[in-house]
Amino acid sequence: MSTPLRLGVNIDHVATIRNARGGRHPEPLRAAEAAISAGADGITAHLREDRRHISDEDIDDLAALCSRVGKPLNFEMAVTDEMLLVALKHRPHAACLVPERREERTTEGGLDVARGHNVVAPVVRALRDAGIRVSLFIEASPVQIAVAEALGAQVVELHTGAYCDAVKSGDQAAADRLLEQLRVGASEAARRGLEVHAGHGIDFDSVSAIAAIPEVIELNIGHFLIGEAIFVGIDDVIARMRQLMNAARHL
Ligand code: PXP
């Protein structure tokens, strides 16, 4: 029997819709509650430097909700002193360090921990010292994985964006090559004792192959779930995603 796969639901884009009007509706907190009721194993939220979606108040609310219901909050953050202070204030279950550029539409690639080693190292240490699990959002490259281990991270989240884009555009050769990179990366990370997560760009068409990688134990999915929830509701979209994940794991 395979290990079950956790589903972290990223609710950033509920805040994107709310912010389009500047009021309170739709509230990310309510979406998080609904996602948990629908079977999410945890909530993921990215407090961006420019606060384009999730706000500081959202993080206060989400941290309180997760601790009340006993679900992990995965706090995605740039490697900055400001975000480190927010993380240390809330002490979420996990902090996932991501690259951030103001002009990008979303997190376009993994964090280059090999080049940014000196900047990332003190943040990893401070988070770990506070009892927060550290996850590094990286490309599935052997160098990045080796440096993630050396930095003392407990988790790596492998960036699945390029694979998911290849699936969406119907480029089978690229999808095969990128999936193989994810498989090799997951196995290498697990061999080094790192917990392996995966995320970015995952939808119903790309989830099965990623979920079938045995070393991956958590997927973090946002944009597709929130977008599809407009048509079928958050319960149904999460239930369907869960079904596909379980089928890929033969559960
Ligand atoms: N994991 C990480 C580290 C991310 O930065 C994001 C996007 O914020 C996701 C997962 C979710 O990606 P998507 O919204 O494309 O599902």
Short mmCIF file of C-alpha atoms and ligand atoms in Angstrom, two decimals:
data_model
loop_
_atom_site.label_atom_id
_atom_site.label_comp_id
_atom_site.label_asym_id
_atom_site.label_seq_id
_atom_site.Cartn_x
_atom_site.Cartn_y
_atom_site.Cartn_z
CA MET A 1 0.00 0.00 0.00
CA SER A 2 1.40 3.43 -0.91
CA THR A 3 1.74 6.30 1.53
CA PRO A 4 -1.16 8.75 1.42
CA LEU A 5 -0.48 12.11 -0.09
CA ARG A 6 -1.39 15.32 1.75
CA LEU A 7 -3.18 18.14 -0.01
CA GLY A 8 -2.32 21.69 1.00
CA VAL A 9 -4.77 24.21 -0.44
CA ASN A 10 -3.30 27.59 -1.34
CA ILE A 11 -5.97 30.24 -0.88
CA ASP A 12 -4.04 33.29 -2.16
CA HIS A 13 -6.36 33.86 -5.09
CA VAL A 14 -9.45 34.18 -2.94
CA ALA A 15 -7.66 37.29 -1.66
CA THR A 16 -6.91 38.33 -5.26
CA ILE A 17 -10.65 38.41 -5.99
CA ARG A 18 -11.44 40.15 -2.71
CA ASN A 19 -8.81 42.81 -3.36
CA ALA A 20 -10.26 43.56 -6.81
CA ARG A 21 -13.04 45.40 -4.96
CA GLY A 22 -11.20 46.41 -1.83
CA GLY A 23 -13.88 45.06 0.55
CA ARG A 24 -13.98 41.90 2.65
CA HIS A 25 -15.71 39.48 0.28
CA PRO A 26 -14.74 36.75 -0.56
CA GLU A 27 -12.83 36.15 2.65
CA PRO A 28 -9.76 33.89 2.54
CA LEU A 29 -10.57 32.76 6.08
CA ARG A 30 -13.95 31.43 4.95
CA ALA A 31 -12.30 29.72 1.98
CA ALA A 32 -9.77 28.12 4.32
CA GLU A 33 -12.56 26.85 6.57
CA ALA A 34 -14.42 25.48 3.55
CA ALA A 35 -11.25 23.84 2.19
CA ILE A 36 -10.61 22.16 5.55
CA SER A 37 -14.22 20.94 5.72
CA ALA A 38 -13.82 19.58 2.20
CA GLY A 39 -10.77 17.56 3.26
CA ALA A 40 -7.72 19.77 2.81
CA ASP A 41 -4.86 18.58 5.01
CA GLY A 42 -3.47 22.06 5.43
CA ILE A 43 -3.66 25.66 4.31
CA THR A 44 -0.98 27.43 2.34
CA ALA A 45 -0.74 31.19 1.97
CA HIS A 46 1.90 33.48 0.49
CA LEU A 47 2.27 36.90 2.08
CA ARG A 48 3.96 38.74 -0.76
CA GLU A 49 6.14 41.75 -0.17
CA ASP A 50 3.72 43.94 -2.17
CA ARG A 51 0.63 42.43 -0.40
CA ARG A 52 -1.04 41.94 -3.76
CA HIS A 53 -3.29 39.18 -2.41
CA ILE A 54 -2.89 37.88 1.14
CA SER A 55 -2.70 40.61 3.81
CA ASP A 56 -1.09 40.64 7.23
CA GLU A 57 -4.57 40.43 8.75
CA ASP A 58 -5.30 37.31 6.65
CA ILE A 59 -2.20 35.67 8.10
CA ASP A 60 -3.37 36.56 11.63
CA ASP A 61 -6.77 34.98 10.87
CA LEU A 62 -5.36 31.90 9.14
CA ALA A 63 -2.81 31.22 11.85
CA ALA A 64 -5.58 31.41 14.47
CA LEU A 65 -7.86 29.13 12.42
CA CYS A 66 -5.17 26.52 11.81
CA SER A 67 -4.17 26.39 15.42
CA ARG A 68 -7.83 26.18 16.50
CA VAL A 69 -8.65 23.27 14.17
CA GLY A 70 -5.26 21.58 14.42
CA LYS A 71 -4.29 21.87 10.75
CA PRO A 72 -0.89 22.96 9.53
CA LEU A 73 -0.38 26.44 8.11
CA ASN A 74 2.28 26.50 5.44
CA PHE A 75 3.48 30.09 5.29
CA GLU A 76 5.12 30.91 1.97
CA MET A 77 7.61 33.73 2.29
CA ALA A 78 10.39 35.54 0.52
CA VAL A 79 13.81 35.42 2.15
CA THR A 80 13.59 38.85 3.80
CA ASP A 81 13.91 40.18 7.35
CA GLU A 82 10.36 41.51 7.18
CA MET A 83 8.88 38.08 6.37
CA LEU A 84 11.08 36.39 8.92
CA LEU A 85 9.56 38.63 11.60
CA VAL A 86 6.04 37.70 10.48
CA ALA A 87 6.93 34.01 10.60
CA LEU A 88 8.49 34.33 14.03
CA LYS A 89 5.41 36.17 15.29
CA HIS A 90 3.02 33.42 14.18
CA ARG A 91 5.23 30.32 14.33
CA PRO A 92 3.34 28.46 11.59
CA HIS A 93 3.80 24.72 11.24
CA ALA A 94 6.03 25.33 8.22
CA ALA A 95 7.60 28.16 6.32
CA CYS A 96 8.29 27.63 2.65
CA LEU A 97 11.00 29.94 1.31
CA VAL A 98 10.23 31.10 -2.20
CA PRO A 99 11.87 33.51 -4.65
CA GLU A 100 9.97 36.73 -5.18
CA ARG A 101 10.25 39.42 -7.81
CA ARG A 102 7.79 42.30 -7.86
CA GLU A 103 7.26 42.21 -11.61
CA GLU A 104 6.44 38.50 -11.84
CA ARG A 105 2.83 37.34 -12.04
CA THR A 106 3.48 34.29 -9.89
CA THR A 107 6.47 32.46 -8.45
CA GLU A 108 8.10 31.72 -11.76
CA GLY A 109 10.96 29.45 -10.77
CA GLY A 110 12.49 27.79 -7.76
CA LEU A 111 14.61 29.54 -5.17
CA ASP A 112 18.26 29.37 -6.26
CA VAL A 113 19.62 28.14 -2.94
CA ALA A 114 22.98 27.30 -4.52
CA ARG A 115 23.61 30.94 -5.49
CA GLY A 116 21.73 32.44 -2.54
CA HIS A 117 23.24 30.15 0.06
CA ASN A 118 24.62 32.94 2.27
CA VAL A 119 21.32 34.85 2.36
CA VAL A 120 19.16 31.76 2.87
CA ALA A 121 21.29 30.13 5.59
CA PRO A 122 20.57 32.59 8.47
CA VAL A 123 16.84 32.58 7.68
CA VAL A 124 16.72 28.77 7.72
CA ARG A 125 18.55 28.80 11.03
CA ALA A 126 16.26 31.40 12.62
CA LEU A 127 13.13 29.54 11.51
CA ARG A 128 14.43 26.20 12.72
CA ASP A 129 15.49 27.70 16.05
CA ALA A 130 11.89 28.89 16.47
CA GLY A 131 10.61 25.34 15.89
CA ILE A 132 9.23 26.09 12.41
CA ARG A 133 9.69 23.40 9.77
CA VAL A 134 11.64 24.81 6.85
CA SER A 135 10.73 23.99 3.29
CA LEU A 136 12.69 25.29 0.30
CA PHE A 137 10.83 25.75 -2.99
CA ILE A 138 13.43 24.65 -5.53
CA GLU A 139 13.83 23.22 -9.00
CA ALA A 140 14.36 19.45 -9.08
CA SER A 141 18.08 19.81 -9.73
CA PRO A 142 20.73 17.72 -7.97
CA VAL A 143 22.74 20.83 -6.99
CA GLN A 144 19.74 22.63 -5.47
CA ILE A 145 18.75 19.49 -3.56
CA ALA A 146 22.26 18.95 -2.19
CA VAL A 147 22.44 22.59 -1.03
CA ALA A 148 18.97 22.35 0.53
CA GLU A 149 20.22 19.45 2.64
CA ALA A 150 23.42 21.29 3.55
CA LEU A 151 21.35 24.31 4.62
CA GLY A 152 19.49 22.18 7.14
CA ALA A 153 16.03 22.40 5.55
CA GLN A 154 13.72 19.55 6.54
CA VAL A 155 11.59 19.76 3.40
CA VAL A 156 11.99 20.59 -0.27
CA GLU A 157 9.02 21.55 -2.40
CA LEU A 158 9.82 20.72 -6.01
CA HIS A 159 8.62 23.31 -8.54
CA THR A 160 6.23 21.56 -10.90
CA GLY A 161 5.39 24.65 -13.00
CA ALA A 162 7.42 23.76 -16.10
CA TYR A 163 6.03 20.21 -16.17
CA CYS A 164 2.44 21.47 -15.77
CA ASP A 165 2.96 24.06 -18.54
CA ALA A 166 4.24 21.33 -20.87
CA VAL A 167 1.14 19.23 -20.13
CA LYS A 168 -1.13 22.24 -20.76
CA SER A 169 0.52 23.04 -24.08
CA GLY A 170 0.45 19.40 -25.23
CA ASP A 171 4.25 19.18 -25.55
CA GLN A 172 4.59 15.50 -24.71
CA ALA A 173 8.37 15.31 -25.18
CA ALA A 174 8.96 18.21 -22.79
CA ALA A 175 6.41 16.82 -20.31
CA ASP A 176 8.17 13.42 -20.30
CA ARG A 177 11.59 15.00 -19.79
CA LEU A 178 10.40 17.34 -17.02
CA LEU A 179 8.49 14.56 -15.25
CA GLU A 180 11.62 12.42 -15.26
CA GLN A 181 13.54 15.33 -13.67
CA LEU A 182 10.89 15.53 -10.95
CA ARG A 183 11.10 11.77 -10.36
CA VAL A 184 14.87 11.76 -10.12
CA GLY A 185 14.83 14.88 -7.93
CA ALA A 186 12.25 13.41 -5.57
CA SER A 187 14.21 10.22 -5.19
CA GLU A 188 17.48 12.11 -4.61
CA ALA A 189 15.88 14.41 -2.03
CA ALA A 190 14.36 11.47 -0.15
CA ARG A 191 17.70 9.65 -0.25
CA ARG A 192 19.20 12.67 1.49
CA GLY A 193 16.53 12.48 4.19
CA LEU A 194 14.47 15.44 2.98
CA GLU A 195 10.67 15.35 3.04
CA VAL A 196 9.44 15.93 -0.52
CA HIS A 197 6.55 18.19 -1.49
CA ALA A 198 5.56 19.42 -4.94
CA GLY A 199 3.60 22.35 -6.24
CA HIS A 200 2.85 25.01 -8.80
CA GLY A 201 0.53 24.92 -11.77
CA ILE A 202 -1.06 21.57 -10.86
CA ASP A 203 -4.52 20.85 -12.28
CA PHE A 204 -6.65 17.77 -13.02
CA ASP A 205 -4.55 16.95 -16.10
CA SER A 206 -1.15 17.13 -14.42
CA VAL A 207 -1.86 15.88 -10.91
CA SER A 208 -1.85 12.12 -11.55
CA ALA A 209 1.72 11.79 -12.78
CA ILE A 210 3.05 14.00 -9.98
CA ALA A 211 0.98 12.20 -7.34
CA ALA A 212 2.36 8.89 -8.56
CA ILE A 213 5.93 9.84 -7.57
CA PRO A 214 6.21 7.74 -4.41
CA GLU A 215 8.58 10.03 -2.49
CA VAL A 216 6.25 13.03 -2.78
CA ILE A 217 4.12 13.26 0.34
CA GLU A 218 2.41 16.63 -0.08
CA LEU A 219 1.03 18.68 -2.96
CA ASN A 220 0.32 22.39 -2.63
CA ILE A 221 -2.29 23.53 -5.11
CA GLY A 222 -3.93 26.93 -5.41
CA HIS A 223 -4.86 28.74 -8.59
CA PHE A 224 -6.61 25.84 -10.33
CA LEU A 225 -8.62 24.81 -7.26
CA ILE A 226 -9.83 28.34 -6.56
CA GLY A 227 -10.60 29.00 -10.23
CA GLU A 228 -12.46 25.72 -10.72
CA ALA A 229 -14.38 26.25 -7.47
CA ILE A 230 -16.21 29.08 -9.27
CA PHE A 231 -17.85 26.45 -11.47
CA VAL A 232 -18.27 23.42 -9.22
CA GLY A 233 -17.77 24.70 -5.68
CA ILE A 234 -14.82 24.22 -3.37
CA ASP A 235 -16.12 20.91 -1.96
CA ASP A 236 -16.41 19.26 -5.34
CA VAL A 237 -13.11 20.48 -6.73
CA ILE A 238 -11.22 19.33 -3.64
CA ALA A 239 -13.02 15.99 -3.61
CA ARG A 240 -12.16 15.40 -7.28
CA MET A 241 -8.52 16.41 -6.77
CA ARG A 242 -8.33 14.06 -3.80
CA GLN A 243 -9.83 11.21 -5.86
CA LEU A 244 -7.19 11.70 -8.57
CA MET A 245 -4.40 11.84 -5.98
CA ASN A 246 -5.63 8.66 -4.28
CA ALA A 247 -6.06 6.83 -7.59
CA ALA A 248 -2.48 7.73 -8.56
CA ARG A 249 -1.29 6.24 -5.25
CA HIS A 250 -3.52 3.13 -5.66
CA LEU A 251 -5.38 4.03 -2.46
N1 PXP B 1 3.77 26.06 -3.93
C1 PXP B 1 4.46 27.23 -3.91
C2 PXP B 1 5.76 27.25 -3.19
C3 PXP B 1 3.96 28.39 -4.54
O1 PXP B 1 4.66 29.53 -4.52
C4 PXP B 1 2.69 28.32 -5.16
C5 PXP B 1 2.09 29.55 -5.79
O2 PXP B 1 1.93 30.53 -4.83
C6 PXP B 1 2.00 27.10 -5.13
C7 PXP B 1 2.57 25.98 -4.53
C8 PXP B 1 0.64 26.94 -5.74
O3 PXP B 1 0.73 27.14 -7.12
P1 PXP B 1 -0.61 27.23 -7.97
O4 PXP B 1 -1.35 28.41 -7.47
O5 PXP B 1 -0.11 27.40 -9.37
O6 PXP B 1 -1.35 25.95 -7.76
#
